[in-house]
Short mmCIF file of C-alpha atoms in Angstrom, two decimals:
data_model
loop_
_atom_site.label_atom_id
_atom_site.label_comp_id
_atom_site.label_asym_id
_atom_site.label_seq_id
_atom_site.Cartn_x
_atom_site.Cartn_y
_atom_site.Cartn_z
CA UNK Z 93 -54.48 66.72 -42.36
CA UNK Z 94 -55.21 65.37 -39.12
CA UNK Z 95 -56.36 62.21 -40.42
CA UNK Z 96 -52.97 61.62 -42.16
CA UNK Z 97 -51.14 62.44 -38.99
CA UNK Z 98 -53.15 59.85 -36.93
CA UNK Z 99 -52.35 57.29 -39.78
CA UNK Z 100 -48.58 57.97 -39.48
CA UNK Z 101 -48.83 57.79 -35.80
CA UNK Z 102 -50.69 54.53 -35.92
CA UNK Z 103 -48.17 53.15 -38.38
CA UNK Z 104 -45.30 54.07 -36.31
CA UNK Z 105 -46.83 52.43 -33.22
CA UNK Z 106 -47.36 49.17 -34.97
CA UNK Z 107 -43.98 49.15 -36.10
CA UNK Z 108 -42.31 49.74 -32.71
CA UNK Z 109 -44.63 47.01 -31.32
CA UNK Z 110 -43.32 44.74 -33.82
CA UNK Z 111 -39.79 45.43 -33.34
CA UNK Z 112 -40.28 44.90 -29.37
CA UNK Z 113 -42.04 41.48 -30.09
CA UNK Z 114 -39.26 40.27 -32.49
CA UNK Z 115 -36.60 41.23 -29.99
CA UNK Z 116 -38.25 39.25 -27.17
CA UNK Z 117 -38.93 36.34 -29.49
CA UNK Z 118 -35.49 36.09 -31.02
CA UNK Z 119 -34.40 32.57 -31.73
CA UNK Z 120 -32.10 31.13 -29.07
CA UNK Z 121 -30.85 28.12 -31.14
CA UNK Z 122 -30.82 24.46 -30.14
CA UNK Z 123 -31.46 24.20 -26.38
CA UNK Z 124 -28.44 23.07 -24.37
CA UNK Z 125 -28.90 19.56 -22.87
CA UNK Z 126 -29.60 19.10 -19.33
CA UNK Z 127 -26.34 19.25 -17.03
CA UNK Z 128 -24.22 20.93 -19.86
CA UNK Z 129 -22.63 24.10 -19.21
CA UNK Z 130 -21.94 26.60 -22.07
CA UNK Z 131 -19.02 28.13 -20.16
CA UNK Z 132 -15.64 27.08 -21.32
CA UNK Z 133 -13.96 24.98 -18.74
CA UNK Z 134 -10.79 26.80 -19.06
CA UNK Z 135 -12.36 30.22 -18.14
CA UNK Z 136 -12.21 31.68 -14.73
CA UNK Z 137 -16.19 31.49 -14.48
CA UNK Z 138 -16.15 27.70 -15.14
CA UNK Z 139 -18.27 25.74 -12.70
CA UNK Z 140 -15.64 24.19 -10.19
CA UNK Z 141 -15.20 20.48 -10.42
CA UNK Z 142 -17.20 18.43 -8.09
CA UNK Z 143 -15.51 16.82 -5.34
CA UNK Z 144 -14.06 13.29 -6.05
CA UNK Z 145 -16.40 10.38 -4.99
CA UNK Z 146 -13.28 8.51 -3.74
CA UNK Z 147 -11.55 9.71 -0.74
CA UNK Z 148 -8.40 8.39 -2.20
CA UNK Z 149 -8.58 11.03 -4.84
CA UNK Z 150 -8.88 13.86 -2.19
CA UNK Z 151 -5.74 15.72 -2.80
CA UNK Z 152 -3.98 16.03 -6.20
CA UNK Z 153 -5.62 12.47 -7.45
CA UNK Z 154 -3.62 10.74 -4.82
CA UNK Z 155 -3.83 9.98 -1.01
CA UNK Z 156 -3.53 13.03 1.24
CA UNK Z 157 0.12 12.64 2.66
CA UNK Z 158 1.74 15.07 4.77
CA UNK Z 159 5.14 16.35 4.13
CA UNK Z 160 7.76 14.96 6.71
CA UNK Z 161 10.30 17.69 7.71
CA UNK Z 162 13.63 17.27 6.01
CA UNK Z 163 12.65 13.90 4.16
CA UNK Z 164 11.96 13.84 0.58
CA UNK Z 165 12.55 17.63 -0.22
CA UNK Z 166 15.58 20.04 -0.01
CA UNK Z 167 16.06 22.00 3.04
CA UNK Z 168 17.52 25.49 3.40
CA UNK Z 169 20.89 25.54 4.67
CA UNK Z 170 21.57 21.79 4.63
CA UNK Z 171 24.89 20.35 3.62
CA UNK Z 172 24.95 17.05 2.15
CA UNK Z 173 22.81 14.31 0.50
CA UNK Z 174 19.02 14.07 1.40
CA UNK Z 175 18.16 11.03 3.43
CA UNK Z 176 17.84 7.88 1.34
CA UNK Z 177 14.78 5.85 1.18
CA UNK Z 178 15.99 2.99 -1.38
CA UNK Z 179 18.55 0.34 -0.93
CA UNK Z 180 21.03 1.70 -3.68
CA UNK Z 181 20.51 5.23 -2.43
CA UNK Z 182 21.43 4.27 1.28
CA UNK Z 183 24.48 2.38 0.06
CA UNK Z 184 25.52 5.33 -2.10
CA UNK Z 185 24.85 7.80 0.78
CA UNK Z 186 27.29 5.62 2.89
CA UNK Z 187 29.85 5.39 0.26
CA UNK Z 188 29.90 9.11 -0.28
CA UNK Z 189 30.07 10.10 3.52
CA UNK Z 190 32.13 7.18 4.90
CA UNK Z 191 34.71 6.59 1.89
CA UNK Z 192 34.68 9.25 -0.59
CA UNK Z 193 34.68 12.38 1.66
CA UNK Z 194 37.14 11.31 3.96
CA UNK Z 195 39.59 10.35 1.19
CA UNK Z 196 39.19 13.40 -0.47
CA UNK Z 197 39.80 15.55 2.49
CA UNK Z 198 42.82 13.25 3.42
CA UNK Z 199 44.28 13.94 -0.03
CA UNK Z 200 43.70 17.43 -0.07
CA UNK Z 201 45.29 17.74 3.38
CA UNK Z 202 48.19 15.86 2.50
CA UNK Z 203 49.06 17.73 -0.87
CA UNK Z 204 48.54 20.87 1.02
CA UNK Z 205 50.85 20.08 3.78
CA UNK Z 206 53.38 18.45 0.93
CA UNK Z 207 53.42 22.07 -0.74
CA UNK Z 208 53.99 23.86 2.47
CA UNK Z 209 56.92 21.72 3.31
CA UNK Z 210 58.50 22.05 -0.07
CA UNK Z 211 57.85 25.93 -0.04
CA UNK Z 212 59.62 26.09 3.46
CA UNK Z 213 62.35 23.41 2.80
CA UNK Z 214 63.61 24.49 -0.37
CA UNK Z 215 63.35 28.14 -0.20
CA UNK Z 216 66.15 30.29 -1.37
CA UNK Z 217 67.40 31.47 2.11
CA UNK Z 218 67.82 27.75 3.14
CA UNK Z 219 69.03 26.42 -0.27
CA UNK Z 220 71.39 29.36 -1.86
CA UNK Z 221 72.88 26.63 -4.33
CA UNK Z 222 70.00 24.86 -6.10
CA UNK Z 223 69.87 21.05 -6.06
CA UNK Z 224 70.36 19.54 -9.41
CA UNK Z 225 68.69 16.26 -8.39
CA UNK Z 226 66.34 15.10 -11.37
CA UNK Z 227 64.50 12.09 -10.22
CA UNK Z 228 63.96 9.81 -7.39
CA UNK Z 229 63.12 6.17 -7.97
CA UNK Z 230 61.45 5.43 -4.91
CA UNK Z 231 59.29 8.38 -4.62
CA UNK Z 232 58.18 8.03 -8.43
CA UNK Z 233 57.30 4.39 -7.62
CA UNK Z 234 55.22 5.52 -4.65
CA UNK Z 235 53.31 8.28 -6.35
CA UNK Z 236 52.43 6.09 -9.43
CA UNK Z 237 51.24 3.15 -7.44
CA UNK Z 238 49.42 4.83 -4.67
CA UNK Z 239 46.85 6.61 -6.80
CA UNK Z 240 46.43 3.24 -8.71
CA UNK Z 241 45.65 1.26 -5.49
CA UNK Z 242 43.28 3.98 -4.23
CA UNK Z 243 41.36 4.04 -7.40
CA UNK Z 244 41.12 0.25 -7.62
CA UNK Z 245 39.65 0.20 -4.10
CA UNK Z 246 37.29 2.75 -4.93
CA UNK Z 247 36.18 1.18 -8.07
CA UNK Z 248 34.98 -2.29 -6.57
CA UNK Z 249 32.01 -0.51 -4.70
CA UNK Z 250 31.54 1.90 -7.36
CA UNK Z 251 30.97 -0.79 -10.12
CA UNK Z 252 28.75 -2.77 -7.77
CA UNK Z 253 26.54 0.27 -7.24
CA UNK Z 254 26.43 0.93 -11.03
CA UNK Z 255 25.46 -2.50 -11.71
CA UNK Z 256 22.75 -2.48 -9.01
CA UNK Z 257 21.26 0.81 -10.22
CA UNK Z 258 20.64 -0.87 -13.66
CA UNK Z 259 19.71 -4.45 -12.50
CA UNK Z 260 16.44 -5.53 -14.12
CA UNK Z 261 13.32 -5.48 -12.20
CA UNK Z 262 11.94 -8.78 -11.13
CA UNK Z 263 8.52 -10.27 -11.77
CA UNK Z 264 5.68 -8.54 -9.99
CA UNK Z 265 7.19 -4.94 -10.25
CA UNK Z 266 4.91 -2.08 -10.76
CA UNK Z 267 5.76 -0.34 -14.20
CA UNK Z 268 5.92 3.33 -14.26
CA UNK Z 269 6.49 4.94 -17.66
CA UNK Z 270 7.49 8.59 -17.34
CA UNK Z 271 7.49 10.81 -20.47
CA UNK Z 272 8.91 14.20 -20.62
CA UNK Z 273 7.35 17.16 -22.26
CA UNK Z 274 7.97 20.86 -22.84
CA UNK Z 275 7.43 21.61 -20.02
CA UNK Z 276 5.65 19.00 -18.04
CA UNK Z 277 5.57 15.19 -16.92
CA UNK Z 278 2.99 12.61 -18.04
CA UNK Z 279 2.83 9.18 -16.50
CA UNK Z 280 1.40 5.80 -17.45
CA UNK Z 281 0.85 2.58 -15.50
CA UNK Z 282 0.97 -0.17 -18.13
CA UNK Z 283 0.47 -2.99 -15.74
CA UNK Z 284 -2.50 -1.26 -14.03
CA UNK Z 285 -4.77 -0.81 -17.09
CA UNK Z 286 -2.74 1.95 -18.98
CA UNK Z 287 -4.25 4.92 -17.11
CA UNK Z 288 -2.39 8.22 -17.58
CA UNK Z 289 -1.42 11.03 -15.02
CA UNK Z 290 -0.42 14.51 -16.20
CA UNK Z 291 1.55 16.56 -13.75
CA UNK Z 292 2.31 20.44 -14.06
CA UNK Z 293 3.71 22.68 -11.41
CA UNK Z 294 1.69 24.79 -9.12
CA UNK Z 295 2.33 28.40 -9.46
CA UNK Z 296 2.27 30.83 -6.62
CA UNK Z 297 -0.70 32.87 -5.38
CA UNK Z 298 0.25 35.91 -6.99
CA UNK Z 299 0.95 34.18 -10.40
CA UNK Z 300 -2.68 32.67 -10.98
CA UNK Z 301 -6.03 34.31 -11.92
CA UNK Z 302 -8.85 34.71 -9.53
CA UNK Z 303 -10.33 31.37 -8.69
CA UNK Z 304 -7.37 29.13 -9.93
CA UNK Z 305 -5.70 26.92 -7.76
CA UNK Z 306 -2.17 27.94 -6.45
CA UNK Z 307 0.49 26.23 -4.36
CA UNK Z 308 0.20 25.83 -0.55
CA UNK Z 309 2.56 24.44 1.95
CA UNK Z 310 0.47 21.21 2.01
CA UNK Z 311 1.34 20.82 -1.72
CA UNK Z 312 5.08 20.99 -1.47
CA UNK Z 313 8.05 23.51 -1.71
CA UNK Z 314 7.88 26.32 -4.31
CA UNK Z 315 8.64 25.11 -7.83
CA UNK Z 316 8.48 21.54 -6.48
CA UNK Z 317 4.72 20.97 -5.96
CA UNK Z 318 2.71 19.47 -8.80
CA UNK Z 319 -1.07 19.33 -9.59
CA UNK Z 320 -1.27 15.92 -9.78
CA UNK Z 321 1.23 13.52 -7.86
CA UNK Z 322 2.00 10.07 -8.82
CA UNK Z 323 1.52 7.06 -6.26
CA UNK Z 324 3.95 4.35 -5.97
CA UNK Z 325 3.66 1.27 -3.40
CA UNK Z 326 6.47 0.83 -0.55
CA UNK Z 327 8.29 -2.30 -0.46
CA UNK Z 328 7.43 -3.28 -3.93
CA UNK Z 329 10.11 -3.26 -7.04
CA UNK Z 330 9.26 -0.43 -9.11
CA UNK Z 331 10.31 -0.57 -12.93
CA UNK Z 332 10.98 2.90 -14.11
CA UNK Z 333 10.74 3.62 -17.80
CA UNK Z 334 11.57 7.09 -19.28
CA UNK Z 335 11.23 8.57 -22.67
CA UNK Z 336 10.29 11.90 -24.08
CA UNK Z 337 7.96 13.63 -26.71
CA UNK Z 338 10.16 16.22 -27.88
CA UNK Z 339 13.82 17.02 -26.35
CA UNK Z 340 16.04 15.40 -23.96
CA UNK Z 341 14.70 15.57 -20.28
CA UNK Z 342 15.75 13.83 -17.12
CA UNK Z 343 13.69 12.25 -14.30
CA UNK Z 344 15.30 12.79 -11.07
CA UNK Z 345 14.39 12.24 -7.39
CA UNK Z 346 17.44 12.76 -5.03
CA UNK Z 347 15.76 10.59 -2.10
CA UNK Z 348 15.39 7.54 -4.45
CA UNK Z 349 18.97 8.13 -5.80
CA UNK Z 350 17.45 8.08 -9.19
CA UNK Z 351 18.42 10.31 -12.32
CA UNK Z 352 17.30 8.85 -15.68
CA UNK Z 353 17.34 10.72 -19.08
CA UNK Z 354 14.38 10.71 -20.93
CA UNK Z 355 15.43 10.55 -24.70
CA UNK Z 356 13.09 11.06 -27.90
CA UNK Z 357 12.64 7.75 -29.43
CA UNK Z 358 14.31 5.60 -26.76
CA UNK Z 359 13.23 3.73 -23.86
CA UNK Z 360 15.59 3.83 -20.75
CA UNK Z 361 15.06 1.65 -17.91
CA UNK Z 362 15.88 1.09 -14.38
CA UNK Z 363 14.35 -0.32 -11.00
CA UNK Z 364 14.07 0.85 -7.34
CA UNK Z 365 12.13 -0.19 -4.19
CA UNK Z 366 10.91 2.52 -2.01
CA UNK Z 367 11.57 1.50 1.68
CA UNK Z 368 9.75 4.34 3.56
CA UNK Z 369 6.17 5.97 3.00
CA UNK Z 370 6.10 9.44 2.33
CA UNK Z 371 6.12 12.48 0.02
CA UNK Z 372 9.16 12.88 -2.24
CA UNK Z 373 10.00 15.69 -4.70
CA UNK Z 374 12.27 15.94 -7.77
CA UNK Z 375 12.44 17.80 -10.91
CA UNK Z 376 13.84 17.55 -14.54
CA UNK Z 377 17.77 17.55 -14.34
CA UNK Z 378 18.56 17.85 -18.10
CA UNK Z 379 18.40 21.31 -19.65
CA UNK Z 380 15.20 21.20 -21.94
CA UNK Z 381 14.31 24.50 -22.79
CA UNK Z 382 13.03 28.08 -21.52
CA UNK Z 383 10.90 26.57 -18.67
CA UNK Z 384 13.19 23.69 -17.62
CA UNK Z 385 13.08 24.80 -14.04
CA UNK Z 386 9.58 24.34 -13.96
CA UNK Z 387 9.12 20.46 -14.37
CA UNK Z 388 8.55 19.28 -10.86
CA UNK Z 389 8.11 15.75 -9.54
CA UNK Z 390 6.06 14.74 -6.83
CA UNK Z 391 5.88 10.96 -5.60
CA UNK Z 392 3.57 9.66 -2.91
CA UNK Z 393 4.91 6.45 -1.59
CA UNK Z 394 2.07 4.48 0.15
CA UNK Z 395 1.44 0.89 1.55
CA UNK Z 396 0.57 -1.50 -1.33
CA UNK Z 397 -3.09 -2.01 -0.25
CA UNK Z 398 -3.53 1.51 -0.29
CA UNK Z 399 -1.75 1.74 -3.84
CA UNK Z 400 -4.21 -1.01 -5.05
CA UNK Z 401 -7.21 1.06 -3.92
CA UNK Z 402 -5.73 4.12 -5.42
CA UNK Z 403 -5.29 2.08 -8.83
CA UNK Z 404 -8.93 0.97 -8.78
CA UNK Z 405 -10.19 4.52 -7.92
CA UNK Z 406 -8.35 5.94 -10.96
CA UNK Z 407 -10.21 3.27 -12.91
CA UNK Z 408 -7.15 0.70 -13.40
CA UNK Z 409 -6.67 -2.76 -12.66
CA UNK Z 410 -4.19 -4.84 -10.56
CA UNK Z 411 -2.08 -7.58 -12.06
CA UNK Z 412 -1.69 -11.03 -11.16
CA UNK Z 413 0.59 -11.17 -8.09
CA UNK Z 414 4.20 -12.05 -9.09
CA UNK Z 415 3.44 -12.35 -12.64
CA UNK Z 416 6.07 -10.96 -14.97
CA UNK Z 417 4.86 -7.84 -16.97
CA UNK Z 418 3.68 -8.86 -20.54
CA UNK Z 419 2.74 -5.34 -21.56
CA UNK Z 420 4.34 -3.98 -24.74
CA UNK Z 421 5.53 -0.29 -24.08
CA UNK Z 422 6.10 1.40 -27.36
CA UNK Z 423 8.26 4.65 -27.94
CA UNK Z 424 6.37 7.99 -28.32
CA UNK Z 425 5.31 8.32 -32.08
CA UNK Z 426 5.75 4.55 -32.76
CA UNK Z 427 2.92 2.29 -34.10
CA UNK Z 428 0.77 1.32 -30.97
CA UNK Z 429 1.77 4.36 -28.95
CA UNK Z 430 -0.75 6.49 -27.20
CA UNK Z 431 0.03 9.51 -29.55
CA UNK Z 432 -0.42 7.25 -32.52
CA UNK Z 433 -3.67 5.93 -31.29
CA UNK Z 434 -4.98 9.49 -30.53
CA UNK Z 435 -4.19 10.46 -34.12
CA UNK Z 436 -5.98 7.56 -35.35
CA UNK Z 437 -8.88 8.23 -33.24
CA UNK Z 438 -9.06 11.61 -34.22
CA UNK Z 439 -8.98 10.96 -38.03
CA UNK Z 440 -11.36 8.25 -37.72
CA UNK Z 441 -13.75 10.70 -36.01
CA UNK Z 442 -13.23 13.56 -38.57
CA UNK Z 443 -13.64 11.22 -41.65
CA UNK Z 444 -15.91 8.46 -40.43
CA UNK Z 445 -15.37 4.82 -40.81
CA UNK Z 446 -13.26 3.42 -43.89
CA UNK Z 447 -14.51 0.50 -45.75
CA UNK Z 448 -12.21 -2.12 -47.15
CA UNK Z 449 -12.54 -5.27 -49.30
CA UNK Z 450 -13.08 -7.75 -46.42
CA UNK Z 451 -15.12 -5.87 -43.83
CA UNK Z 452 -18.01 -3.30 -44.09
CA UNK Z 453 -17.63 -0.71 -41.40
CA UNK Z 454 -20.60 0.07 -39.23
CA UNK Z 455 -22.40 3.29 -39.56
CA UNK Z 456 -22.11 5.87 -36.68
CA UNK Z 457 -23.05 9.28 -36.20
CA UNK Z 458 -19.76 10.03 -34.25
CA UNK Z 459 -17.16 8.69 -36.82
CA UNK Z 460 -15.28 5.44 -35.59
CA UNK Z 461 -15.84 6.24 -31.95
CA UNK Z 462 -19.47 5.44 -31.49
CA UNK Z 463 -19.46 7.61 -28.49
CA UNK Z 464 -22.66 9.84 -27.87
CA UNK Z 465 -22.23 13.59 -28.27
CA UNK Z 466 -20.97 15.37 -25.42
CA UNK Z 467 -20.94 18.99 -24.25
CA UNK Z 468 -22.25 21.42 -26.83
CA UNK Z 469 -20.90 19.38 -29.73
CA UNK Z 470 -23.25 20.15 -32.79
CA UNK Z 471 -25.10 22.88 -31.27
#
């Protein structure tokens, strides 16, 4: 009996030892390559990105520019148009303040005084017997011709301003393609290597998870600060092209006197020249869905030399000075657009190269890309 008990105890000990060893030597799968984290970059525990190598990318992927009080952004309690930093904007500002507002005030005061005079002069107490006058030829001629003359005088500068707003950009202009999405902006620089910048609104401190970036006063006003600012040169014509991936948006920066709709399947174009360096804010100005109010625009205007350095820091190139743009800018979804190229690359990566009757496609472990595996792919 005692021998049988010892045998059972010995067997139990051996079994427990085997389970312990198995748990310690459980297979761990393929070892992760050096320098690759197993934590998803979207989680709060993800490793913070390293500081940019270039000082030009120190803040929001753009040179660190401070906000100038009252310039390029709305001011609480201000009445009137923002200070303008483009030629068209300065002319429009003058036209509004010096012509339109005084004219509107004068007409309103004149009509109010005329109404008061009619009420007092032709009241029942002063005119017990009503006048039977049906018309007055002189007055009718005056009140017909006077508005016509006023409208013609206003039309002359108005048509000139409208023409200037849609004047084609000259050779050597910097092309900025703004693409509206629900609900953020993406930008492309076709003349500078075609690199792309995506801008989302920065949330407030109490709206983000621990460790996530939130808006500060250095980023810009509430609802107008973006995580990535776009950079444009001062004194150089800008060719702005807008389009959309989904619904109608509108790219609007008040300090530039720019508001251009971004329509799906269409390329709209205008041009402007920024006269003054600084930081300028705008937002989508076309009702585009539930988060319409959260599509800010942040533009840093810098000297041309600094813009060229920023382009190189972003991996782009500078075109030949004075040369007209020869880049084809397809609409979203069209053949040759970034979206179509991305779809083609994804299909090639998933299915591998396709062979045809004239060319034998090369063999690649990564489909048609030929790029080495990154991250934890294939593990």
